[in-house]
PDB file of C-alpha atoms in Angstrom:
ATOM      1  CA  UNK A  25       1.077 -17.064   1.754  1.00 97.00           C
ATOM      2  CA  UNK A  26       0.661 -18.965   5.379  1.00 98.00           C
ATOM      3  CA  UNK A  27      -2.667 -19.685   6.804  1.00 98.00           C
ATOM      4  CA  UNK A  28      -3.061 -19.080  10.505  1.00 97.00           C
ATOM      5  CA  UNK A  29      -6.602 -20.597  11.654  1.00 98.00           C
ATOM      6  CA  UNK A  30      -8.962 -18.070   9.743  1.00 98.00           C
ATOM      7  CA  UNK A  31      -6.616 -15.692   9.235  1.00 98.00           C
ATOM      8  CA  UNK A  32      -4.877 -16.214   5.562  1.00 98.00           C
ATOM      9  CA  UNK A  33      -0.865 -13.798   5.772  1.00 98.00           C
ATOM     10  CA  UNK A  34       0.599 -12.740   2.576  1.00 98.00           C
ATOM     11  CA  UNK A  35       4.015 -11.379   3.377  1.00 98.00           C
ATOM     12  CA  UNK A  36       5.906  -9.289   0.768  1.00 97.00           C
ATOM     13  CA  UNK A  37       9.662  -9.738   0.988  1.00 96.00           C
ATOM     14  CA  UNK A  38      11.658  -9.209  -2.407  1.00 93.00           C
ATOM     15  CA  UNK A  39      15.166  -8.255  -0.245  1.00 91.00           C
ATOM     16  CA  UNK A  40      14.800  -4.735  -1.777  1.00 93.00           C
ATOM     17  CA  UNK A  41      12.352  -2.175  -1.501  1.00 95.00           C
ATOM     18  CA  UNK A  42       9.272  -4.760  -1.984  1.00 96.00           C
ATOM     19  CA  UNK A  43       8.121  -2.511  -4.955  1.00 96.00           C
ATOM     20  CA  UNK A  44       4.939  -3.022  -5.801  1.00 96.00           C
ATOM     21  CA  UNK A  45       5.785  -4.423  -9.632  1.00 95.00           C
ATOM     22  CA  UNK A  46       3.004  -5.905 -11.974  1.00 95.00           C
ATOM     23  CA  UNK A  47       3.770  -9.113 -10.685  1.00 95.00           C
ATOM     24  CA  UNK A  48       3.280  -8.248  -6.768  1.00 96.00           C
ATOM     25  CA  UNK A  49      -0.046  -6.384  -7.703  1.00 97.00           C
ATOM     26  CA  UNK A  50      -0.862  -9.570  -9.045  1.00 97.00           C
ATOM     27  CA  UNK A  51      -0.020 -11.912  -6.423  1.00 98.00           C
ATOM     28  CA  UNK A  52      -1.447 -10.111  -4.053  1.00 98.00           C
ATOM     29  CA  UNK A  53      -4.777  -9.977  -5.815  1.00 98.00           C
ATOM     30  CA  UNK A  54      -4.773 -13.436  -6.009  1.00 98.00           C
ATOM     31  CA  UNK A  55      -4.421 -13.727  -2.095  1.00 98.00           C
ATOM     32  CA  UNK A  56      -7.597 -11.332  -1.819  1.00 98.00           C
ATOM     33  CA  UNK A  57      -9.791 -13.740  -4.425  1.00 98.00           C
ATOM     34  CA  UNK A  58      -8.362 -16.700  -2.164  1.00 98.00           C
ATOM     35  CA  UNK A  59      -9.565 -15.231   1.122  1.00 98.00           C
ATOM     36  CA  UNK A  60     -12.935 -14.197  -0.479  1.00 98.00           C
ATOM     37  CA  UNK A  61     -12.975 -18.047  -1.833  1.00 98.00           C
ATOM     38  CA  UNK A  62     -12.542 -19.149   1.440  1.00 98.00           C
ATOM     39  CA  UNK A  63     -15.464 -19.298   3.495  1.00 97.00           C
ATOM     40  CA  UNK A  64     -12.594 -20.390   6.676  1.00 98.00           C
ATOM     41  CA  UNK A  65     -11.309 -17.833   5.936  1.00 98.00           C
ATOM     42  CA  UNK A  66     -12.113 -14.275   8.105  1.00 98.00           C
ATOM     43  CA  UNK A  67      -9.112 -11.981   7.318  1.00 98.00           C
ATOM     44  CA  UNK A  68      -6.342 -10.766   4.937  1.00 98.00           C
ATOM     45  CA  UNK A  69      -3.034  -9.780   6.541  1.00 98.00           C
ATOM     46  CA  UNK A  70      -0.848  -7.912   4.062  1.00 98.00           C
ATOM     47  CA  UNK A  71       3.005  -7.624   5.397  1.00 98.00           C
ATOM     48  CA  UNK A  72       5.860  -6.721   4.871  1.00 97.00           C
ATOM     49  CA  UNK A  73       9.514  -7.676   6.517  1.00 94.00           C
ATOM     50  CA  UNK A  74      11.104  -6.518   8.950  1.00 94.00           C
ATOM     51  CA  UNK A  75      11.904  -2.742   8.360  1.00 94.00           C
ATOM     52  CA  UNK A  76       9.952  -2.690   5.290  1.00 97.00           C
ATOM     53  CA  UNK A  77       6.544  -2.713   4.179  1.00 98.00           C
ATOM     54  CA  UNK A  78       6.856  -0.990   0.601  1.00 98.00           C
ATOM     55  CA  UNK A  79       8.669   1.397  -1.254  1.00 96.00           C
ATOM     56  CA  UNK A  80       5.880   2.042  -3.755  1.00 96.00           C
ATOM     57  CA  UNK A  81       6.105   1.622  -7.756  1.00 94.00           C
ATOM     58  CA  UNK A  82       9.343   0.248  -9.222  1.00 94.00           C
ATOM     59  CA  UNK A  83      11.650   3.191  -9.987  1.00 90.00           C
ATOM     60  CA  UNK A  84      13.580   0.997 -12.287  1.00 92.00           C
ATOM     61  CA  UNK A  85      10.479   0.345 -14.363  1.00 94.00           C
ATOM     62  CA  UNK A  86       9.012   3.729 -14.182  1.00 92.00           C
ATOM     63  CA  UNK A  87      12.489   5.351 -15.281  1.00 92.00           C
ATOM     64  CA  UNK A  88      12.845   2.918 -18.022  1.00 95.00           C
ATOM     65  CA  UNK A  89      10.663   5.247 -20.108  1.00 93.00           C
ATOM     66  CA  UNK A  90       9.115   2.099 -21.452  1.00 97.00           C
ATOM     67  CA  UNK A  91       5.386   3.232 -21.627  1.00 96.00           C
ATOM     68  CA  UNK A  92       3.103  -0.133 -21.992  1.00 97.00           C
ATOM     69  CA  UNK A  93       5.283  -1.529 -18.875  1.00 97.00           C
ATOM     70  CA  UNK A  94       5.011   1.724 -16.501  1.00 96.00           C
ATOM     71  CA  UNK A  95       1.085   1.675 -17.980  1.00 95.00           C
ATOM     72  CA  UNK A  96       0.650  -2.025 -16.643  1.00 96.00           C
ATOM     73  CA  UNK A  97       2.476  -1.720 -13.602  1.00 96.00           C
ATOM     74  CA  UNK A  98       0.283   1.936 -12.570  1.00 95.00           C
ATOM     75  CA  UNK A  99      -2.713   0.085 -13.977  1.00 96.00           C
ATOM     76  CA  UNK A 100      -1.952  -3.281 -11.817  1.00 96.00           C
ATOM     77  CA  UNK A 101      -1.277  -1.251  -8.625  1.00 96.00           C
ATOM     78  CA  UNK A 102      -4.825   1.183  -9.397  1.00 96.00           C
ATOM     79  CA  UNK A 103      -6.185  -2.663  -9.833  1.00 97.00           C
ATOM     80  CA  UNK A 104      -5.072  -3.964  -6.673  1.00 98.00           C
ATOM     81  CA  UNK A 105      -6.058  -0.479  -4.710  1.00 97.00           C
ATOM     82  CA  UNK A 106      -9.325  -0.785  -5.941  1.00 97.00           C
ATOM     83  CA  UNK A 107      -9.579  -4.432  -4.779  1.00 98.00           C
ATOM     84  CA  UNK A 108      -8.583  -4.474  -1.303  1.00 98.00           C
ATOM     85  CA  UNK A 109     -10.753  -1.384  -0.737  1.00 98.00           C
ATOM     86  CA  UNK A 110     -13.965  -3.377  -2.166  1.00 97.00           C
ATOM     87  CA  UNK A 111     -12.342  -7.003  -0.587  1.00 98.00           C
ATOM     88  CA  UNK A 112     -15.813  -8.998   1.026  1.00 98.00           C
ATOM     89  CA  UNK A 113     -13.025  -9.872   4.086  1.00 98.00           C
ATOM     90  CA  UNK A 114     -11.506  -7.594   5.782  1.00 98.00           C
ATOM     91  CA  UNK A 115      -7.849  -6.762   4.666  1.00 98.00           C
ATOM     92  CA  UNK A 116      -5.079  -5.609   7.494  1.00 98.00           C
ATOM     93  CA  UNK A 117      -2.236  -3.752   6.368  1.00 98.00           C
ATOM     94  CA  UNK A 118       0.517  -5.025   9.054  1.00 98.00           C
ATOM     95  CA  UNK A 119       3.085  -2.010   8.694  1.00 98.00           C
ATOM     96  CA  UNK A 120       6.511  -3.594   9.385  1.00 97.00           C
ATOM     97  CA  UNK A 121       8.222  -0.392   8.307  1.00 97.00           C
ATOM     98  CA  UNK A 122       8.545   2.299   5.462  1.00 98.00           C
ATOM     99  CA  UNK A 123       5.493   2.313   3.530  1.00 98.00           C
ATOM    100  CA  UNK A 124       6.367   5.322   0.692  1.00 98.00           C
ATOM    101  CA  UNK A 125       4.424   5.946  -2.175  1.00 97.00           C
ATOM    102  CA  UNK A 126       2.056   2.935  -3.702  1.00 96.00           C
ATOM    103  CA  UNK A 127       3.553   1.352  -0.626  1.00 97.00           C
ATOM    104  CA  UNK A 128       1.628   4.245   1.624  1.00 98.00           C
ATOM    105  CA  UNK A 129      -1.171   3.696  -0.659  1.00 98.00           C
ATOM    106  CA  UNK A 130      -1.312   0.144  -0.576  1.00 98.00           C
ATOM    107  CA  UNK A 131      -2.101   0.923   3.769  1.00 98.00           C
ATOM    108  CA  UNK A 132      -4.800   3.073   2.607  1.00 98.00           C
ATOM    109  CA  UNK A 133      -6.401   0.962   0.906  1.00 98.00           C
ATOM    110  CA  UNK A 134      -6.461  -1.445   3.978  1.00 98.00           C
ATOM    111  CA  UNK A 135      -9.479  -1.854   6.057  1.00 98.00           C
ATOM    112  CA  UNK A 136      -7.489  -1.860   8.971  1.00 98.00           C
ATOM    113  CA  UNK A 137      -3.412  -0.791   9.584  1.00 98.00           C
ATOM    114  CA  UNK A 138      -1.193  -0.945  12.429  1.00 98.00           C
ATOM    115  CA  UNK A 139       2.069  -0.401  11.908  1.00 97.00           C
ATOM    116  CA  UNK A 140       5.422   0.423  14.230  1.00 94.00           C
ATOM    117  CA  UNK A 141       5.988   3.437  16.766  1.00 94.00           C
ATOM    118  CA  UNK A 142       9.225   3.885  15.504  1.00 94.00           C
ATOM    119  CA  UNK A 143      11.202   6.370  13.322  1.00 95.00           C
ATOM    120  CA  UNK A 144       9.610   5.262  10.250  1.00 97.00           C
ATOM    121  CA  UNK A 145       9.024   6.583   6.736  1.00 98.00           C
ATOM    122  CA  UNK A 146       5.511   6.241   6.164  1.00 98.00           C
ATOM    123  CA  UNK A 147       3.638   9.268   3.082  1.00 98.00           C
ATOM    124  CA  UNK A 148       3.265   9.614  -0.676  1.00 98.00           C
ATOM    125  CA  UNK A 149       6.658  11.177  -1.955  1.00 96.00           C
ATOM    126  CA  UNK A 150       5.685  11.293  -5.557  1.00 92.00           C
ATOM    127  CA  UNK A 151       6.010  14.989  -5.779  1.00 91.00           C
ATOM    128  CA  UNK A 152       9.095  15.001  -3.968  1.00 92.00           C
ATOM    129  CA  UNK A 153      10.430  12.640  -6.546  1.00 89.00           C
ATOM    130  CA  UNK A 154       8.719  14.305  -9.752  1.00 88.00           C
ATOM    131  CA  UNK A 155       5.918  11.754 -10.182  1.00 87.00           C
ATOM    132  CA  UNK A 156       2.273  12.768 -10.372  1.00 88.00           C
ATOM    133  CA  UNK A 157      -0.544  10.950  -8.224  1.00 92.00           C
ATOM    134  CA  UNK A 158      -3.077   8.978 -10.508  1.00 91.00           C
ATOM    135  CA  UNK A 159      -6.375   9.891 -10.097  1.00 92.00           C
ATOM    136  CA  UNK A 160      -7.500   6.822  -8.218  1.00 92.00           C
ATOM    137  CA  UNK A 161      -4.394   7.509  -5.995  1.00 94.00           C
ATOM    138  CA  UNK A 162      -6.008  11.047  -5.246  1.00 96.00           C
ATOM    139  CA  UNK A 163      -9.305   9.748  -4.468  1.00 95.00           C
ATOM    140  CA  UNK A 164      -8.076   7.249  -1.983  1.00 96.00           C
ATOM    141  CA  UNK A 165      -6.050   9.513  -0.244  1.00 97.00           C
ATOM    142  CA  UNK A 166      -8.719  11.831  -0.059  1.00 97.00           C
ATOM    143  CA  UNK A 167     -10.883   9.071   1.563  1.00 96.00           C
ATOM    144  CA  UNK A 168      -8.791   7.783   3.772  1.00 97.00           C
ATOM    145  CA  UNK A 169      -6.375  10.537   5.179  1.00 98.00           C
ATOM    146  CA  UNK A 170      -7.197  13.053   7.929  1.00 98.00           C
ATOM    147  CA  UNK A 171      -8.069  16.316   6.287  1.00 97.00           C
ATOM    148  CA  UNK A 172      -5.820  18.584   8.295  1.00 97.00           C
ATOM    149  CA  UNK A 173      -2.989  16.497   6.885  1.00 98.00           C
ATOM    150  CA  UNK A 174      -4.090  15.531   3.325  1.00 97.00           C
ATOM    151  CA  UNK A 175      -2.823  18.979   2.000  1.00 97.00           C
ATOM    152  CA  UNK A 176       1.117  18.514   3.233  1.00 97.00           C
ATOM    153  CA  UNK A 177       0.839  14.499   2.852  1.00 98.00           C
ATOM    154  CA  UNK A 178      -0.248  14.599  -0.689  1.00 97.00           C
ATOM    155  CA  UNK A 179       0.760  18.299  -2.484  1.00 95.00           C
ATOM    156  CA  UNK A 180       3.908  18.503  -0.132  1.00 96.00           C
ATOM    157  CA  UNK A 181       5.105  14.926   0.146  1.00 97.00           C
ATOM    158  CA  UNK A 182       5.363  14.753   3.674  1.00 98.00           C
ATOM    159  CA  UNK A 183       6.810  11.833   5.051  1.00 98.00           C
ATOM    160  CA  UNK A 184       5.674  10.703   8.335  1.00 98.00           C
ATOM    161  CA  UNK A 185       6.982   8.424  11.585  1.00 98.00           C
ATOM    162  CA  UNK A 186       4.734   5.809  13.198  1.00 97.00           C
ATOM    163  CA  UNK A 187       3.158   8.248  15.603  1.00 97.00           C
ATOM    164  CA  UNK A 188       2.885  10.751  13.032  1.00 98.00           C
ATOM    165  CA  UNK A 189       1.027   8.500  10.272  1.00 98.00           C
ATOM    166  CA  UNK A 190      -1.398   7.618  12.768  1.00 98.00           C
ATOM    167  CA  UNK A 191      -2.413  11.121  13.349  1.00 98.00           C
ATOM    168  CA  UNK A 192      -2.750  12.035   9.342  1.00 98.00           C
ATOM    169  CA  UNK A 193      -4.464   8.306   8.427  1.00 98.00           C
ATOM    170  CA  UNK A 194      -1.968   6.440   7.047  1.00 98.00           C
ATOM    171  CA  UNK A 195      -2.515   4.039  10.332  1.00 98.00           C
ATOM    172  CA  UNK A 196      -4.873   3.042  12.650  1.00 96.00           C
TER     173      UNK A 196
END
């Protein structure tokens, strides 16, 4: 976490994929109560590095076939969805790069997201990869993505570039 004036940055760099493990949903919770505990403070920034915002759920974890810890990890990530959505300050997704799966999801839950015109990977791949969308994952999407897209972004997996996730939702 750095503070810049009113602005509180919590940048998620893991030198991987940033997966969004039970211990990042965490974390970056506890930035969101800490801006909202804040009265100096006016704004969230969620990043990522360079070339990488997030590449969702942790693959390791989730082929592991360990139940409770794929349960926890889903459950943390539904968790931290759910709380940036509702966050009393607004919360900026800054896209540094691919955002796939809770990654993209992460961005939708975002009040506001910019991200890179560049030849990014930016969609929900789940069903690409044999995963299933939670429910909360659905209704997200459904709220946030452009309805001419939500169809191929969410049943098809399409993967989108900058330009491209602007014009189905994924950015601003």
């Amino acid at each position: 976490l750095e503070r810049h004036g009113r602005v509180l940055v919590a940048t998620m760099d893991d030198g991987r994929a940033n997966a969004v493990s039970t211990a990042l949903s965490g974390a970056l919770r506890d930035a969101i109560d800490e801006a909202e505990g804040d009265a100096d403070i006016g704004a969230l920034v969620i990043a990522g590095r360079p070339g990488r915002f997030s590449g969702g759920f942790d693959l390791g974890i989730i082929r592991s076939g360990d139940e409770q810890a794929i349960r926890a990890m889903v459950d943390g990530g539904g968790a931290l969805i759910a709380r940036a959505y509702g966050a009393s300050v607004p919360v900026v997704a800054a896209c540094t790069g691919h955002a796939v799966a809770a990654g993209a999801l992460l961005l939708l839950a975002c009040d506001h997201r910019v991200g890179p015109d560049a030849d990014v990977k930016i969609g929900l791949n789940e069903v690409a990869i044999g995963l299933t969308l939670p429910d909360w994952a659905l209704a997200i999407a459904a709220e946030r993505l452009s309805r001419r897209h939500l169809q191929a972004a969410v049943a098809n997996a399409q993967l989108y570039d900058g330009r491209g996730a602007v014009a189905a939702g994924f950015l601003d």
